[in-house]
Amino acid sequence: MIGTLLGLVPARFAPLTPKLLAAIVAQSLSQAAAYLLLVPTLEAVFDDDLERAWIWALCMLAAVVAFAIFGYLQASIGLRIAVGMQRGLQTRIGDHLNALPLGWFETRSSGRLSRIAVENVREIQGAVAYLVAKVFGGIVVPLGVALGMLLIDWRIALAMLLSAPVLFAINGVAGRAYQRADAHAHEAAAEADARVVEFAQAQSVLRAFGAVGAGNKALDSALHRQRAAIARQVFTSVPGLIVFALFVQAVFLVLAYIVVARVTDGAISVAAAIALIAVSSRFIEPLNLAAQLGNGLRAAATAVERVSALLDEPTLPEATVPVTPGAPTVVFDGVSFGYRPGEPVLTDITFSVPAGTTTAIVGPSGAGKTTLLRLAARFYDVDSGRVAVGEHDVREQPSETLLDQLSLVFQNVYLFDRSVAENIRIGKPDASEEQLWRAATAARVDEIVERLPDGMDTAVGEGGAALSGGERQRVSIARALLKDAPIVLLDEATSALDPHSEAVVVRGVHELTRGKTVIVVAHRLATIAHADQILFVDGGTIVERGTHEELLALAGRYADFWNERSRAAGWRLEPAAV
């Protein structure tokens, strides 16, 4: 575990790791030497040989000074590594998450990821700064005392060398139960964190259906499981500590018995016996401390496992050879893809989108329409076939090169808890104020900020909670307009908007797509009818393709879809006959 822990140290601080270990070992051996030097010092005092006593006392003082110096070195080095490790590890986790396929996040809760990136990293930091030195000391000091005791009395040394592994074995057995309880506590805490975040974000839904307070069974159940898991963790650790403490005291009694027996036999002096009993207690103390810190180290070990497992999650391979994008075209060539093995979502998809044209993708829910857009942006890698953007396979382009060619507007708009201006600038962080306002005006965001208390500087809340669905869509369109990429991937989301918001968003979309290469998952009839090419997708395959007129003349699936949507557009509620 220690090796894995130190393996997480950032490369910049890695050269400090051998120095930390050397300082810990030197400090521990200095401490062991100070304990052992008590024996000849007391013998000289009891023999009334003050000159010899002073010599041994000065040696003991030198060992104590060395202990203090090496202790300062290990503390300062450990703190430097721990501070650097927190920042470096969290940055590494962030970069790794940024390189994971989007599908990976769909089965992981934000609560669990937050706990790994914050709580587990903090536990690892504490282990490096404090626990590693204490636990190493708890091993090296008794070992040093036992080996040094060979020069004084081999029988006592043998008892020490035999008892130490037994104590650590007992501690290890108790520790495995604690680790299992700690794993349950982590899962319960992560679930509770996720439910608390959900509770805060979904207040409108919860209140509408009376699921607040005692009515929110999911949150109440998660908190109850967390309390039970923490209680189990505590009750699991206490018996192990009690049993270990009993064995520690038994070992001390055995050592004391051996010392007394040696005095009775006349093999050692009374002065030596007094010193040896004191040294025996010093031999026991680090073992006891190491056991008490063992649960903390096990928790850190579990944290290391979780962080390492997260960092071991496979990422999308990143191209390293620069490419120069060609014409803004998109090509799907024999593409098959599934989010899980053996469960295909798309099968043998082939089509091309010439530069400056619009391709509309229509079909029933779950047909794989949005997945096509995600593959074009390389949120995932295809299982077979190829996707080309700008005349290059997306897998052969550095991510920055690929995404520079694309503006993405999806159904689920996420806004950060920052100002309106900052959310728009994500599309182009170095944009001027004039460019910002031009994009905002084209998307009709200027109408929104006129009503906000701080205008463009108004914070929109977590996820954009302070804005309506249509307003969030306007901000997302302004973001895409500001980026001004040659290819637009658009998942229209106007069906749930009121007529005014829909009209405003549609005008923004027209501004965004003017003169661009567009792939749009279309919901509006007007968008579908004016597309240069229409793909009707069902069951993960393209079942029909052509222009609006060609597909209507075909009188197939698209024609049925069009007629159904046309009838639905004219639906209205009529008063019931009395």
Short mmCIF file of N, CA, C and O in Angstrom, two decimals, residues 123-205:
data_model
loop_
_atom_site.label_atom_id
_atom_site.label_comp_id
_atom_site.label_asym_id
_atom_site.label_seq_id
_atom_site.Cartn_x
_atom_site.Cartn_y
_atom_site.Cartn_z
N GLU A 123 -7.52 12.39 2.53
CA GLU A 123 -7.02 11.28 3.34
C GLU A 123 -5.63 10.86 2.90
O GLU A 123 -4.76 10.56 3.74
N ILE A 124 -5.39 10.84 1.60
CA ILE A 124 -4.07 10.50 1.08
C ILE A 124 -3.05 11.55 1.50
O ILE A 124 -1.92 11.23 1.90
N GLN A 125 -3.43 12.81 1.43
CA GLN A 125 -2.54 13.89 1.84
C GLN A 125 -2.16 13.75 3.32
O GLN A 125 -0.99 13.88 3.69
N GLY A 126 -3.14 13.45 4.17
CA GLY A 126 -2.86 13.27 5.59
C GLY A 126 -1.96 12.08 5.85
O GLY A 126 -1.10 12.11 6.74
N ALA A 127 -2.13 11.02 5.05
CA ALA A 127 -1.29 9.83 5.21
C ALA A 127 0.17 10.16 4.91
O ALA A 127 1.08 9.73 5.63
N VAL A 128 0.40 10.93 3.84
CA VAL A 128 1.78 11.29 3.48
C VAL A 128 2.38 12.23 4.51
O VAL A 128 3.54 12.10 4.90
N ALA A 129 1.59 13.20 4.97
CA ALA A 129 2.11 14.22 5.89
C ALA A 129 2.34 13.67 7.29
O ALA A 129 3.24 14.13 8.00
N TYR A 130 1.57 12.66 7.71
CA TYR A 130 1.60 12.26 9.12
C TYR A 130 1.68 10.75 9.32
O TYR A 130 2.58 10.25 10.00
N LEU A 131 0.76 10.01 8.70
CA LEU A 131 0.63 8.60 9.04
C LEU A 131 1.83 7.75 8.61
O LEU A 131 2.24 6.85 9.34
N VAL A 132 2.37 8.01 7.42
CA VAL A 132 3.48 7.19 6.93
C VAL A 132 4.64 7.22 7.92
O VAL A 132 5.22 6.18 8.26
N ALA A 133 5.00 8.42 8.40
CA ALA A 133 6.11 8.53 9.34
C ALA A 133 5.82 7.80 10.64
O ALA A 133 6.68 7.09 11.19
N LYS A 134 4.59 7.95 11.15
CA LYS A 134 4.24 7.31 12.43
C LYS A 134 4.22 5.79 12.30
O LYS A 134 4.72 5.08 13.18
N VAL A 135 3.64 5.29 11.23
CA VAL A 135 3.55 3.84 11.06
C VAL A 135 4.92 3.24 10.78
O VAL A 135 5.29 2.19 11.33
N PHE A 136 5.72 3.90 9.93
CA PHE A 136 7.08 3.43 9.69
C PHE A 136 7.87 3.43 11.00
O PHE A 136 8.61 2.49 11.30
N GLY A 137 7.70 4.52 11.78
CA GLY A 137 8.38 4.59 13.06
C GLY A 137 7.94 3.48 13.99
O GLY A 137 8.75 2.92 14.75
N GLY A 138 6.64 3.14 13.93
CA GLY A 138 6.12 2.07 14.77
C GLY A 138 6.70 0.71 14.41
O GLY A 138 6.60 -0.24 15.20
N ILE A 139 7.29 0.59 13.24
CA ILE A 139 7.92 -0.67 12.83
C ILE A 139 9.44 -0.60 13.05
O ILE A 139 10.04 -1.53 13.61
N VAL A 140 10.06 0.49 12.61
CA VAL A 140 11.52 0.59 12.65
C VAL A 140 12.05 0.73 14.08
O VAL A 140 13.07 0.14 14.44
N VAL A 141 11.35 1.52 14.92
CA VAL A 141 11.84 1.71 16.30
C VAL A 141 11.87 0.39 17.06
O VAL A 141 12.91 0.02 17.65
N PRO A 142 10.78 -0.40 17.12
CA PRO A 142 10.85 -1.69 17.82
C PRO A 142 11.89 -2.63 17.22
O PRO A 142 12.59 -3.36 17.94
N LEU A 143 11.99 -2.61 15.87
CA LEU A 143 12.99 -3.47 15.23
C LEU A 143 14.41 -3.05 15.63
O LEU A 143 15.26 -3.90 15.93
N GLY A 144 14.64 -1.73 15.64
CA GLY A 144 15.96 -1.24 16.05
C GLY A 144 16.28 -1.58 17.49
O GLY A 144 17.41 -1.95 17.84
N VAL A 145 15.25 -1.44 18.36
CA VAL A 145 15.44 -1.77 19.78
C VAL A 145 15.75 -3.26 19.93
O VAL A 145 16.66 -3.66 20.68
N ALA A 146 15.00 -4.12 19.23
CA ALA A 146 15.19 -5.57 19.34
C ALA A 146 16.57 -5.98 18.84
O ALA A 146 17.25 -6.80 19.47
N LEU A 147 17.00 -5.41 17.70
CA LEU A 147 18.32 -5.76 17.17
C LEU A 147 19.44 -5.24 18.08
O LEU A 147 20.44 -5.92 18.31
N GLY A 148 19.25 -4.03 18.61
CA GLY A 148 20.25 -3.49 19.54
C GLY A 148 20.31 -4.29 20.83
O GLY A 148 21.39 -4.40 21.46
N MET A 149 19.18 -4.86 21.21
CA MET A 149 19.14 -5.65 22.43
C MET A 149 19.98 -6.91 22.32
O MET A 149 20.39 -7.48 23.34
N LEU A 150 20.28 -7.34 21.10
CA LEU A 150 21.15 -8.51 20.92
C LEU A 150 22.52 -8.27 21.54
O LEU A 150 23.20 -9.24 21.95
N LEU A 151 22.96 -7.02 21.59
CA LEU A 151 24.26 -6.70 22.18
C LEU A 151 24.21 -6.68 23.70
O LEU A 151 25.26 -6.66 24.35
N ILE A 152 22.97 -6.69 24.25
CA ILE A 152 22.82 -6.60 25.71
C ILE A 152 22.39 -7.95 26.29
O ILE A 152 23.01 -8.46 27.21
N ASP A 153 21.30 -8.51 25.75
CA ASP A 153 20.82 -9.80 26.22
C ASP A 153 20.01 -10.44 25.11
O ASP A 153 18.93 -9.96 24.75
N TRP A 154 20.51 -11.57 24.57
CA TRP A 154 19.88 -12.16 23.40
C TRP A 154 18.51 -12.75 23.72
O TRP A 154 17.65 -12.85 22.84
N ARG A 155 18.28 -13.14 24.97
CA ARG A 155 16.99 -13.74 25.32
C ARG A 155 15.87 -12.70 25.22
O ARG A 155 14.79 -12.98 24.68
N ILE A 156 16.14 -11.52 25.77
CA ILE A 156 15.14 -10.43 25.68
C ILE A 156 14.96 -10.01 24.22
O ILE A 156 13.83 -9.78 23.76
N ALA A 157 16.07 -9.96 23.49
CA ALA A 157 15.99 -9.60 22.08
C ALA A 157 15.14 -10.60 21.30
O ALA A 157 14.31 -10.23 20.45
N LEU A 158 15.34 -11.90 21.59
CA LEU A 158 14.57 -12.92 20.90
C LEU A 158 13.08 -12.79 21.21
O LEU A 158 12.23 -12.95 20.32
N ALA A 159 12.74 -12.52 22.48
CA ALA A 159 11.34 -12.34 22.86
C ALA A 159 10.72 -11.16 22.10
O ALA A 159 9.57 -11.22 21.64
N MET A 160 11.50 -10.09 21.97
CA MET A 160 11.00 -8.92 21.22
C MET A 160 10.79 -9.26 19.75
O MET A 160 9.75 -8.93 19.16
N LEU A 161 11.77 -9.94 19.15
CA LEU A 161 11.68 -10.25 17.72
C LEU A 161 10.55 -11.21 17.42
O LEU A 161 9.95 -11.17 16.34
N LEU A 162 10.23 -12.10 18.36
CA LEU A 162 9.13 -13.04 18.15
C LEU A 162 7.77 -12.40 18.39
O LEU A 162 6.78 -12.76 17.75
N SER A 163 7.70 -11.46 19.34
CA SER A 163 6.40 -10.88 19.69
C SER A 163 5.92 -9.87 18.66
O SER A 163 4.71 -9.76 18.42
N ALA A 164 6.84 -9.14 18.04
CA ALA A 164 6.43 -8.08 17.10
C ALA A 164 5.59 -8.62 15.94
O ALA A 164 4.50 -8.10 15.66
N PRO A 165 6.03 -9.70 15.24
CA PRO A 165 5.19 -10.22 14.13
C PRO A 165 3.82 -10.71 14.61
O PRO A 165 2.83 -10.56 13.89
N VAL A 166 3.79 -11.30 15.82
CA VAL A 166 2.51 -11.78 16.35
C VAL A 166 1.55 -10.61 16.55
O VAL A 166 0.36 -10.68 16.17
N LEU A 167 2.06 -9.52 17.11
CA LEU A 167 1.21 -8.35 17.34
C LEU A 167 0.70 -7.76 16.03
O LEU A 167 -0.47 -7.40 15.90
N PHE A 168 1.58 -7.69 15.04
CA PHE A 168 1.17 -7.13 13.75
C PHE A 168 0.16 -8.05 13.04
O PHE A 168 -0.74 -7.57 12.35
N ALA A 169 0.31 -9.36 13.23
CA ALA A 169 -0.66 -10.29 12.63
C ALA A 169 -2.03 -10.11 13.26
O ALA A 169 -3.06 -10.10 12.56
N ILE A 170 -2.06 -9.97 14.60
CA ILE A 170 -3.34 -9.74 15.28
C ILE A 170 -3.97 -8.44 14.81
O ILE A 170 -5.18 -8.36 14.53
N ASN A 171 -3.15 -7.41 14.67
CA ASN A 171 -3.65 -6.12 14.21
C ASN A 171 -4.18 -6.21 12.78
O ASN A 171 -5.18 -5.59 12.42
N GLY A 172 -3.50 -7.03 11.95
CA GLY A 172 -3.94 -7.19 10.56
C GLY A 172 -5.29 -7.87 10.45
O GLY A 172 -6.12 -7.49 9.62
N VAL A 173 -5.53 -8.89 11.30
CA VAL A 173 -6.82 -9.58 11.29
C VAL A 173 -7.95 -8.62 11.65
O VAL A 173 -9.01 -8.58 11.01
N ALA A 174 -7.71 -7.82 12.71
CA ALA A 174 -8.72 -6.84 13.11
C ALA A 174 -8.91 -5.78 12.01
O ALA A 174 -10.02 -5.29 11.79
N GLY A 175 -7.82 -5.47 11.31
CA GLY A 175 -7.89 -4.43 10.29
C GLY A 175 -8.71 -4.80 9.09
O GLY A 175 -9.35 -3.95 8.46
N ARG A 176 -8.73 -6.09 8.72
CA ARG A 176 -9.50 -6.50 7.55
C ARG A 176 -11.00 -6.28 7.77
O ARG A 176 -11.71 -5.86 6.86
N ALA A 177 -11.45 -6.53 8.98
CA ALA A 177 -12.86 -6.25 9.29
C ALA A 177 -13.14 -4.76 9.21
O ALA A 177 -14.20 -4.34 8.71
N TYR A 178 -12.19 -3.95 9.67
CA TYR A 178 -12.38 -2.50 9.60
C TYR A 178 -12.44 -2.03 8.15
O TYR A 178 -13.24 -1.16 7.81
N GLN A 179 -11.59 -2.60 7.28
CA GLN A 179 -11.58 -2.18 5.89
C GLN A 179 -12.91 -2.45 5.22
O GLN A 179 -13.40 -1.65 4.42
N ARG A 180 -13.50 -3.63 5.55
CA ARG A 180 -14.82 -3.93 4.97
C ARG A 180 -15.86 -2.92 5.45
O ARG A 180 -16.69 -2.44 4.67
N ALA A 181 -15.80 -2.60 6.74
CA ALA A 181 -16.75 -1.63 7.28
C ALA A 181 -16.50 -0.25 6.68
O ALA A 181 -17.45 0.51 6.41
N ASP A 182 -15.24 0.09 6.44
CA ASP A 182 -14.91 1.39 5.85
C ASP A 182 -15.43 1.49 4.42
O ASP A 182 -15.90 2.55 3.99
N ALA A 183 -15.35 0.39 3.67
CA ALA A 183 -15.87 0.39 2.30
C ALA A 183 -17.38 0.64 2.30
O ALA A 183 -17.89 1.42 1.48
N HIS A 184 -18.10 0.00 3.24
CA HIS A 184 -19.55 0.23 3.34
C HIS A 184 -19.83 1.68 3.73
O HIS A 184 -20.78 2.30 3.21
N ALA A 185 -19.02 2.22 4.64
CA ALA A 185 -19.22 3.61 5.08
C ALA A 185 -18.99 4.58 3.92
O ALA A 185 -19.73 5.56 3.77
N HIS A 186 -17.99 4.29 3.08
CA HIS A 186 -17.72 5.16 1.92
C HIS A 186 -18.89 5.15 0.95
O HIS A 186 -19.33 6.21 0.49
N GLU A 187 -19.37 3.96 0.63
CA GLU A 187 -20.49 3.86 -0.31
C GLU A 187 -21.73 4.55 0.24
O GLU A 187 -22.44 5.26 -0.49
N ALA A 188 -21.98 4.35 1.53
CA ALA A 188 -23.16 4.99 2.14
C ALA A 188 -23.02 6.50 2.15
O ALA A 188 -23.98 7.24 1.89
N ALA A 189 -21.82 7.00 2.45
CA ALA A 189 -21.59 8.45 2.47
C ALA A 189 -21.71 9.04 1.08
O ALA A 189 -22.27 10.13 0.90
N ALA A 190 -21.17 8.33 0.07
CA ALA A 190 -21.28 8.82 -1.31
C ALA A 190 -22.73 8.89 -1.75
O ALA A 190 -23.16 9.85 -2.41
N GLU A 191 -23.51 7.86 -1.40
CA GLU A 191 -24.93 7.85 -1.74
C GLU A 191 -25.67 8.99 -1.04
O GLU A 191 -26.51 9.68 -1.64
N ALA A 192 -25.33 9.22 0.24
CA ALA A 192 -25.96 10.31 0.98
C ALA A 192 -25.60 11.66 0.36
O ALA A 192 -26.46 12.54 0.23
N ASP A 193 -24.33 11.83 -0.04
CA ASP A 193 -23.91 13.08 -0.68
C ASP A 193 -24.71 13.33 -1.95
O ASP A 193 -25.18 14.45 -2.20
N ALA A 194 -24.85 12.26 -2.75
CA ALA A 194 -25.59 12.40 -4.02
C ALA A 194 -27.06 12.76 -3.76
O ALA A 194 -27.64 13.60 -4.46
N ARG A 195 -27.65 12.16 -2.73
CA ARG A 195 -29.06 12.45 -2.42
C ARG A 195 -29.24 13.86 -1.88
O ARG A 195 -30.26 14.50 -2.15
N VAL A 196 -28.27 14.35 -1.12
CA VAL A 196 -28.36 15.71 -0.61
C VAL A 196 -28.29 16.72 -1.77
O VAL A 196 -29.06 17.69 -1.82
N VAL A 197 -27.35 16.47 -2.71
CA VAL A 197 -27.26 17.35 -3.88
C VAL A 197 -28.56 17.29 -4.69
O VAL A 197 -29.09 18.31 -5.12
N GLU A 198 -29.07 16.08 -4.87
CA GLU A 198 -30.34 15.91 -5.58
C GLU A 198 -31.47 16.63 -4.87
O GLU A 198 -32.32 17.27 -5.51
N PHE A 199 -31.48 16.54 -3.55
CA PHE A 199 -32.52 17.21 -2.74
C PHE A 199 -32.47 18.73 -2.95
O PHE A 199 -33.52 19.39 -3.04
N ALA A 200 -31.26 19.27 -3.02
CA ALA A 200 -31.12 20.72 -3.20
C ALA A 200 -31.50 21.16 -4.61
O ALA A 200 -32.08 22.22 -4.81
N GLN A 201 -31.17 20.32 -5.61
CA GLN A 201 -31.40 20.71 -6.99
C GLN A 201 -32.85 20.51 -7.45
O GLN A 201 -33.29 21.16 -8.38
N ALA A 202 -33.54 19.59 -6.82
CA ALA A 202 -34.88 19.22 -7.31
C ALA A 202 -35.99 19.65 -6.37
O ALA A 202 -37.00 18.96 -6.23
N GLN A 203 -35.82 20.80 -5.72
CA GLN A 203 -36.82 21.24 -4.75
C GLN A 203 -38.19 21.44 -5.38
O GLN A 203 -39.22 21.10 -4.77
N SER A 204 -38.24 21.98 -6.59
CA SER A 204 -39.54 22.25 -7.21
C SER A 204 -40.31 20.96 -7.44
O SER A 204 -41.52 20.88 -7.17
N VAL A 205 -39.63 19.92 -7.91
CA VAL A 205 -40.28 18.64 -8.16
C VAL A 205 -40.69 17.99 -6.84
O VAL A 205 -41.80 17.48 -6.68
#
